[in-house]
mmCIF file of C-alpha atoms in Angstrom:
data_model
loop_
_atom_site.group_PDB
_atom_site.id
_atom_site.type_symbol
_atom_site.label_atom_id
_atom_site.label_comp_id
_atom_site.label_asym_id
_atom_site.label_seq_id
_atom_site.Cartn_x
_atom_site.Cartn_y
_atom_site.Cartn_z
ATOM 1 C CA UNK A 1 27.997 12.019 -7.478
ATOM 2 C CA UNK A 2 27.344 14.503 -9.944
ATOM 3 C CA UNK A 3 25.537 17.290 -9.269
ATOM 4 C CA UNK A 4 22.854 16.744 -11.625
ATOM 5 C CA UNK A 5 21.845 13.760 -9.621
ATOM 6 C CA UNK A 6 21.612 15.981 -6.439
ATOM 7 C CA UNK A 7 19.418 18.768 -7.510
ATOM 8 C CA UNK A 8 17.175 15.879 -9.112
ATOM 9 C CA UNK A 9 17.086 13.989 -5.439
ATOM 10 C CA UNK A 10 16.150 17.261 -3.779
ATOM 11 C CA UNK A 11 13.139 17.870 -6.246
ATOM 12 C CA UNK A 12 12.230 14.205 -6.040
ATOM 13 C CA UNK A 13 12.488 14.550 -2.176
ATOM 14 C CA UNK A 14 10.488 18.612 -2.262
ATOM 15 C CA UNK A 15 8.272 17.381 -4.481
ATOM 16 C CA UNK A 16 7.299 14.339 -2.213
ATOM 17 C CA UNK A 17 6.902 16.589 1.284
ATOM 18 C CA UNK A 18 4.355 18.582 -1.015
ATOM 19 C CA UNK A 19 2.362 15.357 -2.139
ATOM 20 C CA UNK A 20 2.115 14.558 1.844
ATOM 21 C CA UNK A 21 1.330 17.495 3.002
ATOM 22 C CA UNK A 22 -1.839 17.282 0.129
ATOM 23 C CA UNK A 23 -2.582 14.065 1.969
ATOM 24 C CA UNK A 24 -2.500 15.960 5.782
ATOM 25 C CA UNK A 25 -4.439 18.751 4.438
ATOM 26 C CA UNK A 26 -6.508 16.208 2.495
ATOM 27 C CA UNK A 27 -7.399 14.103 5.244
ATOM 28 C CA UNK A 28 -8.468 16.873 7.576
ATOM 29 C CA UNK A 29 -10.805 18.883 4.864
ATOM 30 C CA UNK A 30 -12.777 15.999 2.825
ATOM 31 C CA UNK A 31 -16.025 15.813 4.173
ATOM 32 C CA UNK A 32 -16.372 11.429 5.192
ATOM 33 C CA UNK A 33 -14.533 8.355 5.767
ATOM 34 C CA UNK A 34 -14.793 7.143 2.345
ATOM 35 C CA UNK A 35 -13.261 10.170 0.619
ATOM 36 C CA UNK A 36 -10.402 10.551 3.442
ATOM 37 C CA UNK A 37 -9.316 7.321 1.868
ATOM 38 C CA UNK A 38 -8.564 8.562 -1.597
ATOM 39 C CA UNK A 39 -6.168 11.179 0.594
ATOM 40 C CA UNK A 40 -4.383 8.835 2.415
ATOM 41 C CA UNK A 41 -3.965 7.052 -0.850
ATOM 42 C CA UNK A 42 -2.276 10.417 -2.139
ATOM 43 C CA UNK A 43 0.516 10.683 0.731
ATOM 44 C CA UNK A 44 0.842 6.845 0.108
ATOM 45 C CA UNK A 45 1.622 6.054 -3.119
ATOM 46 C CA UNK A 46 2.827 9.387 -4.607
ATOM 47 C CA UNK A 47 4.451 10.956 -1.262
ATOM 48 C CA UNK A 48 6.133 8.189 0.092
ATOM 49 C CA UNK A 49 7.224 7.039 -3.617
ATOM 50 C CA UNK A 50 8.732 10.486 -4.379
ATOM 51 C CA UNK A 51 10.600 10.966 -1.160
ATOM 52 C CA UNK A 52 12.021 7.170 -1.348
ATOM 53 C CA UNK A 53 13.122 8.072 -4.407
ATOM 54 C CA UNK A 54 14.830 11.012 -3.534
ATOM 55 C CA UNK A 55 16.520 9.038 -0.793
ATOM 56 C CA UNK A 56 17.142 6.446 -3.233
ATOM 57 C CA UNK A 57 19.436 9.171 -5.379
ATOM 58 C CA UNK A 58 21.540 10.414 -2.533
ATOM 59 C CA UNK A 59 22.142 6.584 -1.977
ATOM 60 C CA UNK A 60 23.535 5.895 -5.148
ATOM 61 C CA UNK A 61 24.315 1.569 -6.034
ATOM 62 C CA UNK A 62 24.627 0.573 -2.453
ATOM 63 C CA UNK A 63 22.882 -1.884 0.035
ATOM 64 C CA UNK A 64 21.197 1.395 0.875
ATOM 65 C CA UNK A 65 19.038 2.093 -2.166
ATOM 66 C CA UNK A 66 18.576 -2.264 -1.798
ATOM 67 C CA UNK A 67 16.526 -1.133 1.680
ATOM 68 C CA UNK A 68 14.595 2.041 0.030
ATOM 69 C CA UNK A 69 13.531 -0.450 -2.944
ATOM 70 C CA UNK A 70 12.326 -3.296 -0.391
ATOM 71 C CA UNK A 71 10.313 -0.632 1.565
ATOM 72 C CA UNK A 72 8.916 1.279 -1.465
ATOM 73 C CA UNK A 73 7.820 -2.855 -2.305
ATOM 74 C CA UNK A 74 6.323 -3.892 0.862
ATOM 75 C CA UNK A 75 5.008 -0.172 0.963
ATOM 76 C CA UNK A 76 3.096 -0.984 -2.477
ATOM 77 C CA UNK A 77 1.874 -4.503 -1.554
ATOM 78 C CA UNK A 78 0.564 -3.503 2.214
ATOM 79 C CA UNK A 79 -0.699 -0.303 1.179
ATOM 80 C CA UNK A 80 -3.875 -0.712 -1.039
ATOM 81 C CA UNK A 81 -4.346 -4.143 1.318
ATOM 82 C CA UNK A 82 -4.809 -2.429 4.323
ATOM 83 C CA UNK A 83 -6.965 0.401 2.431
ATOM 84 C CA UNK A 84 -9.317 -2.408 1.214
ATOM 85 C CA UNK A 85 -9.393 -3.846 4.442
ATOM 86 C CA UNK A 86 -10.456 -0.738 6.298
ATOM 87 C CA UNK A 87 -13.297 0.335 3.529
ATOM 88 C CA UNK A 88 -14.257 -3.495 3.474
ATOM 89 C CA UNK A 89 -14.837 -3.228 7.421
ATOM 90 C CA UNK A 90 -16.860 0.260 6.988
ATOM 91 C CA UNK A 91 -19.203 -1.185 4.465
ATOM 92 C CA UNK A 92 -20.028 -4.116 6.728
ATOM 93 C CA UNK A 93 -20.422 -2.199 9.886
ATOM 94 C CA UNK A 94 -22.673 -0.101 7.224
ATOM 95 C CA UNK A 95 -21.057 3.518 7.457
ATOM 96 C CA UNK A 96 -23.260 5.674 5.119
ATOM 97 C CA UNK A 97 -20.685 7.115 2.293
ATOM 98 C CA UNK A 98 -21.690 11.299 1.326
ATOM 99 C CA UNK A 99 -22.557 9.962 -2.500
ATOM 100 C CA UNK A 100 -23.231 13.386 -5.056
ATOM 101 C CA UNK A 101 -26.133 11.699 -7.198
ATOM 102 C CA UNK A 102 -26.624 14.609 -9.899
ATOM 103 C CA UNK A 103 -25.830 13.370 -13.016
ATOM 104 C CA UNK A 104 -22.372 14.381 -14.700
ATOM 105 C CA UNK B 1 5.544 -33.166 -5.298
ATOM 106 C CA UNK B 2 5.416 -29.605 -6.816
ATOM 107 C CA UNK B 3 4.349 -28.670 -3.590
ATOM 108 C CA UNK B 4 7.544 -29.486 -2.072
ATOM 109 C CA UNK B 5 9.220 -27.936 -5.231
ATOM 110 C CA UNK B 6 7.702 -24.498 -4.128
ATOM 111 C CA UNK B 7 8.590 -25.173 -0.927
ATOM 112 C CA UNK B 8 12.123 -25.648 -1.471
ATOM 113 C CA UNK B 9 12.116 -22.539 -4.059
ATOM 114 C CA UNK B 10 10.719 -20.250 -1.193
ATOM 115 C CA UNK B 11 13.513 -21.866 0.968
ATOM 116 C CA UNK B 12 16.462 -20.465 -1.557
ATOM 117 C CA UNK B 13 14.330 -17.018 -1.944
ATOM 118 C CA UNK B 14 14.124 -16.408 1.625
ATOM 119 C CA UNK B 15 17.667 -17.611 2.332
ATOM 120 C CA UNK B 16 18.829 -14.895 -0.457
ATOM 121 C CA UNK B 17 16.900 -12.355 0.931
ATOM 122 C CA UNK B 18 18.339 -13.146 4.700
ATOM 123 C CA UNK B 19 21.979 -13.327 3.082
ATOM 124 C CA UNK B 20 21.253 -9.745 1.241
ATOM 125 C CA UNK B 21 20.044 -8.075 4.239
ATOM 126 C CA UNK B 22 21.947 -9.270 6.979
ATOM 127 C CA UNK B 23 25.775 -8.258 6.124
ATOM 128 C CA UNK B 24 27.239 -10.618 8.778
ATOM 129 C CA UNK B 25 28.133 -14.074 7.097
ATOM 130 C CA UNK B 26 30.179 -15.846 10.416
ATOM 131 C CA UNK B 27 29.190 -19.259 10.673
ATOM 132 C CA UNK B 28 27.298 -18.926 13.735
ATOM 133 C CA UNK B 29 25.372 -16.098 12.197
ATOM 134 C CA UNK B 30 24.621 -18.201 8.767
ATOM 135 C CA UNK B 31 23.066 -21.269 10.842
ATOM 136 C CA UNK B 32 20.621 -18.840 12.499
ATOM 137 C CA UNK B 33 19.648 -17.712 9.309
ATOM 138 C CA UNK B 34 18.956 -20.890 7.720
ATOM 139 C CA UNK B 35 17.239 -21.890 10.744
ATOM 140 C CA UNK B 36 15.058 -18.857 10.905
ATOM 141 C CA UNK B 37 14.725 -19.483 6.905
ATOM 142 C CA UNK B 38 13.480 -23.111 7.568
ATOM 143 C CA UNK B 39 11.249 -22.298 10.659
ATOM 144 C CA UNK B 40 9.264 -19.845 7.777
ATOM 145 C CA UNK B 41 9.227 -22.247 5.249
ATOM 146 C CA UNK B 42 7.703 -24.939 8.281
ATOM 147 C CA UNK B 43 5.004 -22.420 9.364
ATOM 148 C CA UNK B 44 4.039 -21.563 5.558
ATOM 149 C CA UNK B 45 3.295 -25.274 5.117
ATOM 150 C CA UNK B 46 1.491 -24.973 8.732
ATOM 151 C CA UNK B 47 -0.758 -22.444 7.172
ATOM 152 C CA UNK B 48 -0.787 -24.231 3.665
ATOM 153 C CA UNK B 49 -0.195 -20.913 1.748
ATOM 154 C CA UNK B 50 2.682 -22.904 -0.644
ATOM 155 C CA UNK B 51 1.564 -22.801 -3.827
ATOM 156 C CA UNK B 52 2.134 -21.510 -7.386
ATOM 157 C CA UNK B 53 1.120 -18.078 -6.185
ATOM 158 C CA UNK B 54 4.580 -17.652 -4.075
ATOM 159 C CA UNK B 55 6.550 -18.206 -7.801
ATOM 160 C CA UNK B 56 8.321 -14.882 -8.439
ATOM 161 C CA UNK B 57 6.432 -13.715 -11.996
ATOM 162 C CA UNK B 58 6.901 -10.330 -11.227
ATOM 163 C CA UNK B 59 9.598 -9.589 -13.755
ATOM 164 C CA UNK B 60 8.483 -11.099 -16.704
ATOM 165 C CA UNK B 61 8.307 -8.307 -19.401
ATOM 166 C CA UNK B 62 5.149 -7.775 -19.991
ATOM 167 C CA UNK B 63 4.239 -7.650 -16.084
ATOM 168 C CA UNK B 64 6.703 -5.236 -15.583
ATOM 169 C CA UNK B 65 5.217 -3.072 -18.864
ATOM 170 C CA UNK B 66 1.836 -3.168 -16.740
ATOM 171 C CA UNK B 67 3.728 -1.830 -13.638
ATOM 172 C CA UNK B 68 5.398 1.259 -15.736
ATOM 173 C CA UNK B 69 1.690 1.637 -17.201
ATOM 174 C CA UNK B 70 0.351 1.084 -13.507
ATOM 175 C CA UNK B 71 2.700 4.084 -12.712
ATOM 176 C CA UNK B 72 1.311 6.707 -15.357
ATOM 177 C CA UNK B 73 -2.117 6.239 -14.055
ATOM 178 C CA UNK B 74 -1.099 6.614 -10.507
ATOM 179 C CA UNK B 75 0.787 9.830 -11.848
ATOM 180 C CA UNK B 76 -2.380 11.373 -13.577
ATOM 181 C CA UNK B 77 -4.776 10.653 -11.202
ATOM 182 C CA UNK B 78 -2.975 11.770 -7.877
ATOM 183 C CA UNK B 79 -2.028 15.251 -9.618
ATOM 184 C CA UNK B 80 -5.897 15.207 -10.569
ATOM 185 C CA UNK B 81 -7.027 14.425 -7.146
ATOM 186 C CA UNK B 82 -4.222 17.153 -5.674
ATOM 187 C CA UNK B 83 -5.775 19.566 -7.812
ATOM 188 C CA UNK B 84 -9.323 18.771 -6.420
ATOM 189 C CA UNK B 85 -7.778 18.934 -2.827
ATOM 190 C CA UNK B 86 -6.396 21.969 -2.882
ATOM 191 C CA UNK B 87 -9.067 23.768 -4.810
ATOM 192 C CA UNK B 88 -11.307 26.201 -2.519
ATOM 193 C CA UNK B 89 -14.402 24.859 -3.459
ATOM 194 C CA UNK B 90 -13.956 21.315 -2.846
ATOM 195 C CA UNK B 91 -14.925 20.081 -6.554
ATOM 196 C CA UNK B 92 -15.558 16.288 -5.409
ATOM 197 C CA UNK B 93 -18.548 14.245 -6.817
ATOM 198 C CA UNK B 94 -18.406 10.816 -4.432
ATOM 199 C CA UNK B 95 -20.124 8.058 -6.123
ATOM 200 C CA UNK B 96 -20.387 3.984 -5.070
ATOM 201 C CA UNK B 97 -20.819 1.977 -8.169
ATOM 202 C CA UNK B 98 -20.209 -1.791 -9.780
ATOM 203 C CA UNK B 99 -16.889 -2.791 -12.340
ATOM 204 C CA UNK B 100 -17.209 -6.265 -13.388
ATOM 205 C CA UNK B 101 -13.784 -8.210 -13.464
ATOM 206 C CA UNK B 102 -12.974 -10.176 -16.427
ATOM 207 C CA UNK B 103 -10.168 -12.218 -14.679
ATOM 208 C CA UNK B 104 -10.182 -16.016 -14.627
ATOM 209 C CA UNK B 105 -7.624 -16.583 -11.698
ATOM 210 C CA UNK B 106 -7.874 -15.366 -8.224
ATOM 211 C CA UNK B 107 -4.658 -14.343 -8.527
ATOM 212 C CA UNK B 108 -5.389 -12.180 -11.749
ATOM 213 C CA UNK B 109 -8.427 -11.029 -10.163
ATOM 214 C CA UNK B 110 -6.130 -9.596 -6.189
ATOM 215 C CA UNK B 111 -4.122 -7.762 -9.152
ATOM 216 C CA UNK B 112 -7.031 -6.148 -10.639
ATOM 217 C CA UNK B 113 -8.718 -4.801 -7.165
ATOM 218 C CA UNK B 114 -5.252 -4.402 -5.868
ATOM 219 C CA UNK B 115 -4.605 -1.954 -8.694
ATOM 220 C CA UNK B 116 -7.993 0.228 -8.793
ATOM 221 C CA UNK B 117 -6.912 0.810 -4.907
ATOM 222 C CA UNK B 118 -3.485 1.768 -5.308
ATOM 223 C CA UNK B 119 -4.641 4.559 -7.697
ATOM 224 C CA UNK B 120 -5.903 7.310 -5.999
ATOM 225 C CA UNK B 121 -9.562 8.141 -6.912
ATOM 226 C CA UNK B 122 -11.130 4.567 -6.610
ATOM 227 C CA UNK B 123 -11.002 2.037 -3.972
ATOM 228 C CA UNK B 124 -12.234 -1.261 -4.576
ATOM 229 C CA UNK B 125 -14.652 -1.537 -1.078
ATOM 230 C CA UNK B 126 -16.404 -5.306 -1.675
ATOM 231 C CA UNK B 127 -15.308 -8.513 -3.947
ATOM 232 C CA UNK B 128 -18.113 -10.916 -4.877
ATOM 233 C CA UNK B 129 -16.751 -13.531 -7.219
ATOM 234 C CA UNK B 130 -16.532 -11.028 -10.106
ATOM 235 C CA UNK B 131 -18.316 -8.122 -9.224
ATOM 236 C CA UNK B 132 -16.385 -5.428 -7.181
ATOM 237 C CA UNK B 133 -17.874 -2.077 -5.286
ATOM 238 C CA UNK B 134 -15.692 0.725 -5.935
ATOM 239 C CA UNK B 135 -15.887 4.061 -4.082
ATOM 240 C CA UNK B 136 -14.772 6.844 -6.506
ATOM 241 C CA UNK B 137 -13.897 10.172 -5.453
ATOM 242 C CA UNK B 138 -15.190 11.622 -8.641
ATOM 243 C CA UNK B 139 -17.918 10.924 -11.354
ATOM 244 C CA UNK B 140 -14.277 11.597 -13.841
ATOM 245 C CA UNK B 141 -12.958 8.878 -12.168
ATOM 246 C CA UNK B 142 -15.634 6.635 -12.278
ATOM 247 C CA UNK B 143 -15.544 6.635 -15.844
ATOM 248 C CA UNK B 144 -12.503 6.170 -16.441
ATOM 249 C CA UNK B 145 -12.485 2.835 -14.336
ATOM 250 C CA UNK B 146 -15.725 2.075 -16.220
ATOM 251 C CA UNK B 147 -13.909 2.466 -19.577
ATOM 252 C CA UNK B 148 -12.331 -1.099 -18.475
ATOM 253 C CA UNK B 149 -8.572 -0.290 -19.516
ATOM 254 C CA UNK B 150 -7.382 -1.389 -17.052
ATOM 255 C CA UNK B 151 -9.274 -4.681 -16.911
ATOM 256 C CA UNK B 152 -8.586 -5.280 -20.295
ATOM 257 C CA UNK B 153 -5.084 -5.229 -19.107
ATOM 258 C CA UNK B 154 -4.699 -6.802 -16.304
ATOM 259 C CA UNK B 155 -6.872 -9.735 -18.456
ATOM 260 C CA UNK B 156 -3.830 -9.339 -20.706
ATOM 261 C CA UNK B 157 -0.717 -10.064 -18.350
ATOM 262 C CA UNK B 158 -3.225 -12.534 -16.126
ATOM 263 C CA UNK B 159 -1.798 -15.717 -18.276
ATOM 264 C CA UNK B 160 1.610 -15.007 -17.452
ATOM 265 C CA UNK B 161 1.059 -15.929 -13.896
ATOM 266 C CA UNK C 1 17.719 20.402 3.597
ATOM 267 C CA UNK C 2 16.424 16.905 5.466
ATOM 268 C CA UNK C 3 15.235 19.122 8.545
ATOM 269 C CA UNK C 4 13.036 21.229 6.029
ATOM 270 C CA UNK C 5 11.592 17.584 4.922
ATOM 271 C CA UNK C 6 11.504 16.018 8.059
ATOM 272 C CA UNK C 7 9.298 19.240 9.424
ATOM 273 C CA UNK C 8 6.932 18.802 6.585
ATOM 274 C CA UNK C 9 6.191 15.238 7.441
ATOM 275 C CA UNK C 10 5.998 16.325 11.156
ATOM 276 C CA UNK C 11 3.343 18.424 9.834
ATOM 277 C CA UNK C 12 1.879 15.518 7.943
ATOM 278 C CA UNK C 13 1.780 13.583 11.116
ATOM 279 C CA UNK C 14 0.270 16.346 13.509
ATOM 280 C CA UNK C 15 -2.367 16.313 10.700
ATOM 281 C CA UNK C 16 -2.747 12.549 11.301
ATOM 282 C CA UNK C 17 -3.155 12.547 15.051
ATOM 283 C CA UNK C 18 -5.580 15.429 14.785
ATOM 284 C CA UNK C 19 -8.087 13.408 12.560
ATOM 285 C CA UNK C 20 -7.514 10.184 14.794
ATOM 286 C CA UNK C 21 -8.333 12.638 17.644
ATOM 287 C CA UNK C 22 -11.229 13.806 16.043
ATOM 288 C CA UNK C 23 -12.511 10.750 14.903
ATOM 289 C CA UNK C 24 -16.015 11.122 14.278
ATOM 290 C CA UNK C 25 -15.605 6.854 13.936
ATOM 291 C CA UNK C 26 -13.416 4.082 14.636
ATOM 292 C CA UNK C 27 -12.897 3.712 10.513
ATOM 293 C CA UNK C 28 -11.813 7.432 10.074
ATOM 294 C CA UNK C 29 -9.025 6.856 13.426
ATOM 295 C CA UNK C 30 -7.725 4.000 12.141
ATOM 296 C CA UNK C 31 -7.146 5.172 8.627
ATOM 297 C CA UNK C 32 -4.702 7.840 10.604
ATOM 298 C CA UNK C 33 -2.832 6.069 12.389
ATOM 299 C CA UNK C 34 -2.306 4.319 9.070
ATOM 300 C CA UNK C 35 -1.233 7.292 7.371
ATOM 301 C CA UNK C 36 0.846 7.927 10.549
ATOM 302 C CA UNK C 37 2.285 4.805 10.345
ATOM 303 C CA UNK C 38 3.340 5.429 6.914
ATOM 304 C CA UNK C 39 4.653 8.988 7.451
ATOM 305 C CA UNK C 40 6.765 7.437 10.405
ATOM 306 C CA UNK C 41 8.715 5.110 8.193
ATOM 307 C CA UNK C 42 9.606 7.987 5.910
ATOM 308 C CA UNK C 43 10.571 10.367 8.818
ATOM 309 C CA UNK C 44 12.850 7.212 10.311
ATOM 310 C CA UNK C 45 14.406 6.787 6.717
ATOM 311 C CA UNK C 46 15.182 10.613 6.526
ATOM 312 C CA UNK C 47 15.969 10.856 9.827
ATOM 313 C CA UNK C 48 18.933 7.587 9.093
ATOM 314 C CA UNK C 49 20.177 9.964 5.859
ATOM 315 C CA UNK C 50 20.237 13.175 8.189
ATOM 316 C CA UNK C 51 22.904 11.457 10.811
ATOM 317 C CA UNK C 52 24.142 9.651 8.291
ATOM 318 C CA UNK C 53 23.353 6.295 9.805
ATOM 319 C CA UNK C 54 22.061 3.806 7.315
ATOM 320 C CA UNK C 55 20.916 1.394 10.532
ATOM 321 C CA UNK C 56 17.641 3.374 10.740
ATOM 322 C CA UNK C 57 16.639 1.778 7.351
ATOM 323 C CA UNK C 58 16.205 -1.691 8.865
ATOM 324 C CA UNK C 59 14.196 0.418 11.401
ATOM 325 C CA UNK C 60 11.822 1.914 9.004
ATOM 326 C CA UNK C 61 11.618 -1.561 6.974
ATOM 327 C CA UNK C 62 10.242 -3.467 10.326
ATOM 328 C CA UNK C 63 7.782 -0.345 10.904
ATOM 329 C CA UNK C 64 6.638 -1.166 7.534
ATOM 330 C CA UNK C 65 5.165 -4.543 7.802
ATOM 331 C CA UNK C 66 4.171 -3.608 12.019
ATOM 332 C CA UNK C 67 2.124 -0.839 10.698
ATOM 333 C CA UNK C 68 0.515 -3.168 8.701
ATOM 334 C CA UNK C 69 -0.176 -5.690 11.021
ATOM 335 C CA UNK C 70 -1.324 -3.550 13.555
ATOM 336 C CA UNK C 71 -3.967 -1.980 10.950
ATOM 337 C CA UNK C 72 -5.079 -5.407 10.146
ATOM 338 C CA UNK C 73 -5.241 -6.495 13.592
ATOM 339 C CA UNK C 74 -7.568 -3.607 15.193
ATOM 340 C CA UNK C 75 -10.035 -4.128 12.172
ATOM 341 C CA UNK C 76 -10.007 -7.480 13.075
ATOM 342 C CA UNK C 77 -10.693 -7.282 17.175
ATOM 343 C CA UNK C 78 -13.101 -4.763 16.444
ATOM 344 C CA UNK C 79 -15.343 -7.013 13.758
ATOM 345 C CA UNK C 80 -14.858 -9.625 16.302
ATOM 346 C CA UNK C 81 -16.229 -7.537 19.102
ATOM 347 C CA UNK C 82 -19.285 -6.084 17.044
ATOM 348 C CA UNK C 83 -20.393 -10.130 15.866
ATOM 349 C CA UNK C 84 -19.924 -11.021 19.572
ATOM 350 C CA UNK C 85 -22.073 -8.438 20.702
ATOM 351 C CA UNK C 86 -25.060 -9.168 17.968
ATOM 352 C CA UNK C 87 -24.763 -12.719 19.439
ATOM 353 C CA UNK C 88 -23.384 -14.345 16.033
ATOM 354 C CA UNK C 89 -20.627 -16.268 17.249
ATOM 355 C CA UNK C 90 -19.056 -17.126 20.466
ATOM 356 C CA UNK C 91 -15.623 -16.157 21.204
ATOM 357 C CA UNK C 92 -13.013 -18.198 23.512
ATOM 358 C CA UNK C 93 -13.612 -15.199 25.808
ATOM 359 C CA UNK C 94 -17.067 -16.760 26.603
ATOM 360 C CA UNK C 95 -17.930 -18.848 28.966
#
């Protein structure tokens, strides 16, 4: 493996840890449910995808990087499902979003 | 009848799948699979979920241009919501508001809301018939949804399916 | 290099559990464990590159589609519960 490839996995994989820990810090300081989910939806699409990818390059063409791929897939596919789900459920049960009326 | 030709191509996809992840092909081994393969297939038709929707389309070029488009978007936005994250003041404008989907097909349409969700900013929250409720984390993003790229889009690869 | 990523998703996940602790609703706990859910597949995956044993992938592929199950399946008790308890429907619970 040439070295290129590993300094780009270790950015790829850096890079990712940041994008979750925006999600952590994310989740903790917005002020309601509603916006928490755009968080989550920070640490699960670009955190997860960046460190899979990572992984993905220190893997090289194996039956390895096959596994990342299917996860990073069923990762995709679940993720916004479950998301809609859970905001679907909070609009029934009537949680009152924080909504910032003025106009732009 | 082209209910039991989906059937029998979900049988071969799921048999693939088994063979590629489980790296033990004795005989004993390749029975169980098939007959874990075939007890899936029998509880799909149980459930009556076998239809045109389980054909693989997801490689088709111009599906897999919207994905690489897809991408970009989730790219911008999640650096734009970072930045709003991290920023002391907390420069969020939440707003609830309407998109109206231009998609025929169900299918077409699960692609659309599927998509607004998976990029951070806006979360489809409520689907009736054509009109979804979208949370948006910010007025910017609003917009942008209700510039209807992305429906015009989606409306574009929908006939592949 | 792993242990420094592995720490920041630990992080991540002590973040998690502090907001399902927290709460103030169901909606906001759930959504969490969700996130820690996620965050647990990714520690799993690094943790199979760290020790170099490629087994914890089919681990963190299971965890994938149980986390989403199990997200699925609260929201769906807990809608139950609430249209039980405004007398909509009856539930094979009842008598």
């Amino acid at each position: 493996m040439g070295a290129a490839v590993h300094i780009l996995s270790w950015i790829c994989l850096l890079g990712g840890a940041c994008f979750l820990l925006v999600g952590a810090i994310g989740v903790l300081r917005l002020p309601d449910f509603y916006t928490r989910l755009h968080a989550v939806s920070v640490s699960d699409t670009m955190g997860a995808g960046l460190v899979l990818a990572g992984l993905m390059l220190q893997g090289g063409l194996s039956m390895v990087t096959v596994k990342l791929v299917l996860i990073f897939y069923f990762m995709i596919f679940t993720g916004p499902t479950a998301t809609h789900a859970l905001a679907e459920a909070a609009l029934q049960a009537k949680l009152k979003p924080v909504v910032d009326d003025r106009e732009p | 009848m082209s209910n039991l030709k989906h059937a029998f191509n979900l049988t071969l996809f799921l048999f693939a799948v088994w063979l590629l992840l489980s790296g033990h092909y004795t005989p004993l081994m390749l029975v169980l699979g098939a007959a874990s393969t075939l007890l899936v297939v029998f509880l799909a038709i149980r459930v009556a979920i076998i239809d045109r929707e389980i054909q693989p389309v997801l490689l088709k070029p111009s599906v897999l241009f919207y994905w690489f488009w897809l991408a970009w978007e989730i790219i911008k936005s999640n650096l734009d919501v970072t930045r709003r994250i991290l920023s002391p003041g907390l420069p969020i404008s939440p707003k609830i508001f309407t998109v109206r989907a231009g998609q025929k097909t169900e299918l077409g349409r699960v692609t659309y809301a599927n998509s607004i969700t998976l990029v951070p900013g806006t979360v489809t929250m409520d689907i009736d018939e054509d009109i979804f409720t979208v949370h948006a984390l910010t007025q910017a993003a609003a917009a942008d949804l209700e510039r209807g790229e992305m429906n015009r889009r989606v409306c574009s690869v929908e006939n592949v399916f | 290099m792993y242990i420094v990523v592995s720490i920041v998703i630990l992080i991540a996940i002590a973040a998690g559990l502090l907001r399902a602790f927290l709460g103030p609703t169901l909606y906001d706990r759930v959504l969490a464990v969700n996130m820690v859910g996620t965050l647990t597949v990714l520690i799993v995956a690094v943790l199979g590159f760290m020790t170099e044993r490629p087994e914890f992938l089919d681990i963190a592929l299971v965890y994938v589609l149980i986390s989403f199950v199990s997200t699925i399946a609260v929201l769906r008790v807990y809608a139950h519960r609430n249209t039980e308890a405004a007398g909509g429907t009856t539930g094979p619970g009842d008598k």
